[in-house]
Coordinates of C-alpha atoms in Angstrom, one line a residue:
X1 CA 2.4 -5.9 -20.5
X2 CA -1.1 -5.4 -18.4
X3 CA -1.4 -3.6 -15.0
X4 CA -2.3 -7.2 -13.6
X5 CA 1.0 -8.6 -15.1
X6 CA 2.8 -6.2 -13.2
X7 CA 1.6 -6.4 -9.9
X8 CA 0.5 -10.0 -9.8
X9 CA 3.7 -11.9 -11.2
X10 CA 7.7 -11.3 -10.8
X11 CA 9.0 -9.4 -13.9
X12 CA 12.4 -7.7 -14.8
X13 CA 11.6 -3.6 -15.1
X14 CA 11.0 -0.1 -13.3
X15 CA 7.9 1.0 -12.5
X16 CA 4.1 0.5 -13.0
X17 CA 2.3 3.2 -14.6
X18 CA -1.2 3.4 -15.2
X19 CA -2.0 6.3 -17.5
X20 CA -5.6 5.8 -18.8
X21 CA -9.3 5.7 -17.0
X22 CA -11.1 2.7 -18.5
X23 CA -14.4 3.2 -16.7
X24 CA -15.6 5.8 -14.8
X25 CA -18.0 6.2 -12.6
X26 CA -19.9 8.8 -10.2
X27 CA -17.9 9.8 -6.9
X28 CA -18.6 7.5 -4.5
X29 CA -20.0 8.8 -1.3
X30 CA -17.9 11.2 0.6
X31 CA -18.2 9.1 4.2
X32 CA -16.3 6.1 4.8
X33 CA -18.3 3.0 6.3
X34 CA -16.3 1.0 9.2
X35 CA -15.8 -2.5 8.5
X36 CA -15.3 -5.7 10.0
X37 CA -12.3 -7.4 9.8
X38 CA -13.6 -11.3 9.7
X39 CA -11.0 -12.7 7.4
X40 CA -9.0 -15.2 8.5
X41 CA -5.2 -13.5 9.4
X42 CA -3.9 -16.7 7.7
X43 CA -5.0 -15.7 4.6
X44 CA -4.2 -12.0 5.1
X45 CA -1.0 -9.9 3.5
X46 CA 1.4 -8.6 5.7
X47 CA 3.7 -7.6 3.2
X48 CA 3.9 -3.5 3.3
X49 CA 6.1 -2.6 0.5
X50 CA 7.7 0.6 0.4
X51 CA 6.6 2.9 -3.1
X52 CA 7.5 5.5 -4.6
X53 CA 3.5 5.1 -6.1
X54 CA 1.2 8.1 -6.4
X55 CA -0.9 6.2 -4.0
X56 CA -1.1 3.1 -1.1
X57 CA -3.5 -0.2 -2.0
X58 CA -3.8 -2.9 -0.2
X59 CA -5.0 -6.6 -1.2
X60 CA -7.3 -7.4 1.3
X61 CA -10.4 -5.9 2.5
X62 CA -10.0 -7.0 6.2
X63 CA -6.9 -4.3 6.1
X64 CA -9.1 -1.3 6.1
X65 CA -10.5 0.5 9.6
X66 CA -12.9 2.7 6.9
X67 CA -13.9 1.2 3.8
X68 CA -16.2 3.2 1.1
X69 CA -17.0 0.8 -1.6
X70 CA -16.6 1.8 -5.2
X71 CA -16.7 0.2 -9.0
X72 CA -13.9 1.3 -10.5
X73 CA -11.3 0.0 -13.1
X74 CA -8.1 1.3 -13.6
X75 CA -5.4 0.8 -16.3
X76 CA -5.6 -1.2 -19.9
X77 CA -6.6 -4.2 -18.8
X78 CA -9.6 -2.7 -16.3
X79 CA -7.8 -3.7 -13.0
X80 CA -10.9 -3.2 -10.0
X81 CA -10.5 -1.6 -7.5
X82 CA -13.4 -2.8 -5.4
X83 CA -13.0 0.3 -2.3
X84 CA -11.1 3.3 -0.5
X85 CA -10.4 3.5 2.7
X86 CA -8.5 4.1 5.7
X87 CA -5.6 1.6 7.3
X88 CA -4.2 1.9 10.4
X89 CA -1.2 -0.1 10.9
X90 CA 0.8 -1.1 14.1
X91 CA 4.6 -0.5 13.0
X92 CA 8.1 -1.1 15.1
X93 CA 9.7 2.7 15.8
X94 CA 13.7 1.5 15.4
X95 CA 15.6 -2.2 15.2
X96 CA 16.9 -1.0 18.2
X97 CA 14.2 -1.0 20.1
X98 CA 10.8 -3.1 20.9
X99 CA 8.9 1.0 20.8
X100 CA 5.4 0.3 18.4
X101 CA 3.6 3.2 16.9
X102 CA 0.4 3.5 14.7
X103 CA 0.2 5.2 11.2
X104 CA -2.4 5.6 9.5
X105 CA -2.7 5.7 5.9
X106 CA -5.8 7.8 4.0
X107 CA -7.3 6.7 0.9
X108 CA -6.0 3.4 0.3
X109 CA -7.2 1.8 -2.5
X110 CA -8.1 -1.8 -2.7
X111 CA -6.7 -4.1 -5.3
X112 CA -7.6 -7.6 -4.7
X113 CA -5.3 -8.5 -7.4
X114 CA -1.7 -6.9 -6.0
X115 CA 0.6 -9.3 -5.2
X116 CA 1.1 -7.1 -1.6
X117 CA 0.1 -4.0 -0.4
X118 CA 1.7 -1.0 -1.4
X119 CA 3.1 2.0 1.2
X120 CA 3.8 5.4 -0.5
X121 CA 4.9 7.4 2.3
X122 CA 5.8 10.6 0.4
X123 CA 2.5 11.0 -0.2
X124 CA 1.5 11.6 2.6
X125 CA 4.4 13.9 4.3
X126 CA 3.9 15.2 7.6
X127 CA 0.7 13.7 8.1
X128 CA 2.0 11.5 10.7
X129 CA 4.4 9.3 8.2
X130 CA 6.7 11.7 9.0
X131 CA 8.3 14.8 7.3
X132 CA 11.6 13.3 5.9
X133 CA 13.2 9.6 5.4
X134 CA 16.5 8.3 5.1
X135 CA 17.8 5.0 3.4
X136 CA 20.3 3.3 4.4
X137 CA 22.2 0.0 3.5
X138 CA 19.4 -2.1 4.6
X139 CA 16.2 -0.3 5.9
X140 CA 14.4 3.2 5.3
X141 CA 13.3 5.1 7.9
X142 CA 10.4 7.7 8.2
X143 CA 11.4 10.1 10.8
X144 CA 9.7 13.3 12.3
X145 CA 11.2 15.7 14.5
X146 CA 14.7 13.9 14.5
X147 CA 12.9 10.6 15.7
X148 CA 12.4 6.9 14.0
X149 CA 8.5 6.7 13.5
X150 CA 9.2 3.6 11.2
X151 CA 11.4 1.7 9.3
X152 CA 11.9 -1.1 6.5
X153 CA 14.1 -4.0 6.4
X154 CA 14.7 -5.7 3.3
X155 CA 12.4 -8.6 1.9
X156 CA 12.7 -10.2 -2.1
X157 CA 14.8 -7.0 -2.9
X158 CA 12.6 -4.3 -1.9
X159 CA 11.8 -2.4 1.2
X160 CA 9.2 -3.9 3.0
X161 CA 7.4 -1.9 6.6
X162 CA 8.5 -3.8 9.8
X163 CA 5.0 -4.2 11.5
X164 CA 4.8 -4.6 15.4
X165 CA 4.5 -8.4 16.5
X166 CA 5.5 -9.6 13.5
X167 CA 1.9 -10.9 11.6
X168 CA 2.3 -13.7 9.7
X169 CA 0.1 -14.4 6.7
X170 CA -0.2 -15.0 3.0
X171 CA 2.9 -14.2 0.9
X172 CA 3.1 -14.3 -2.3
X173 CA 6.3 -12.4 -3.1
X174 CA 9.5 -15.1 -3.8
X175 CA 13.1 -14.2 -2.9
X176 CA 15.6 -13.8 -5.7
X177 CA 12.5 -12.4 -8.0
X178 CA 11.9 -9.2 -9.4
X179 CA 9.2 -6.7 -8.8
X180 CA 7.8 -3.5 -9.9
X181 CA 5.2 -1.9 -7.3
X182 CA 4.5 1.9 -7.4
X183 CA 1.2 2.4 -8.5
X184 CA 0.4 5.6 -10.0
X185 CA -2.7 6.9 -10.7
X186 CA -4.0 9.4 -13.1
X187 CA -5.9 12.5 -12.6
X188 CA -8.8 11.5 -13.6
X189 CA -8.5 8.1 -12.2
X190 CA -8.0 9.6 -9.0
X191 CA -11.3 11.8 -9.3
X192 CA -13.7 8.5 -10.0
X193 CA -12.2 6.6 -7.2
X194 CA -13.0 10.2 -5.0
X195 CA -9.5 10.4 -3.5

């Protein structure tokens, strides 16, 4: 089964791993370029999943606040990955109360063909995603310092990030399906993206 399979379609199984480099390239440059964000939020993913990944991708350029093109291709089937950058997301702090926050996530990669965007928290402990998380029944929550700086509810199975105001946009994850979404990258994969 190809990296695309697995993060573009439902499927019965764990997790996605991507263990080889299929093209390399130089480093990209080392500073981010700030983007516009002209896409229409229709046609935008909202959908944070919560990974257990090696790293956080999202699907649509208009997500990023940096954004450092690169020409990369990851995996056996040479899935692009057309950028890194930085995403800075407005999140609810509890269910219990209307509180927002921001976190920002560092060297996101983008992967037009994900069926969502992927949110690996742990890889990024105590750099404002907080420092520990607990799961309950229904919802994770990334805390720091004894306090809720975000939480999940559950959406098609999995965890997904409750983001302030509640965007809507395109979905393209259906209830009652299956999904594996941790993306992990390789050493080597890691160094040609420059993360």
């Amino acid at each position: 089964m190809t990296l695309h399979s697995i993060l573009a379609c439902s499927l019965q199984g764990s997790t996605a791993e991507i263990a080889e480099l299929q093209n390399t390239t130089d480093p990209p440059q080392s500073s981010p370029v700030p983007i516009a964000t002209a896409d229409l939020e229709a046609e935008r993913c909202f959908d944070w999943m919560n990974t257990s990944g090696s790293c956080h991708y999202a699907k649509n350029r208009s997500s990023f606040s940096t954004y450092r093109p690169v020409e990369v291709t990851i995996g056996a089937n040479n899935t692009p990955i057309l950028g890194v950058g930085t995403v800075e997301l407005e999140v609810k702090k509890s269910p219990s109360s209307n509180e927002t926050g921001r976190i920002v996530l560092y060297n996101v990669v983008h992967m037009p063909s994900a069926i969502c965007n992927g949110f690996s928290p742990m890889t990024q402990a105590g750099e404002g995603l907080g420092t520990g998380a607990s799961f309950g029944g229904t919802r994770v929550e990334g805390t720091e310092g004894g306090m809720t700086v975000w939480y999940t509810e559950r959406f098609c199975g999995l965890d997904r990030l409750v983001l302030a105001g509640n965007p809507q946009g395109e979905s393209h994850m259906t209830p009652g399906s299956h999904y594996s979404l941790s993306l992990y990258l390789s050493a080597d994969e890691k160094r040609a993206l420059g993360i």
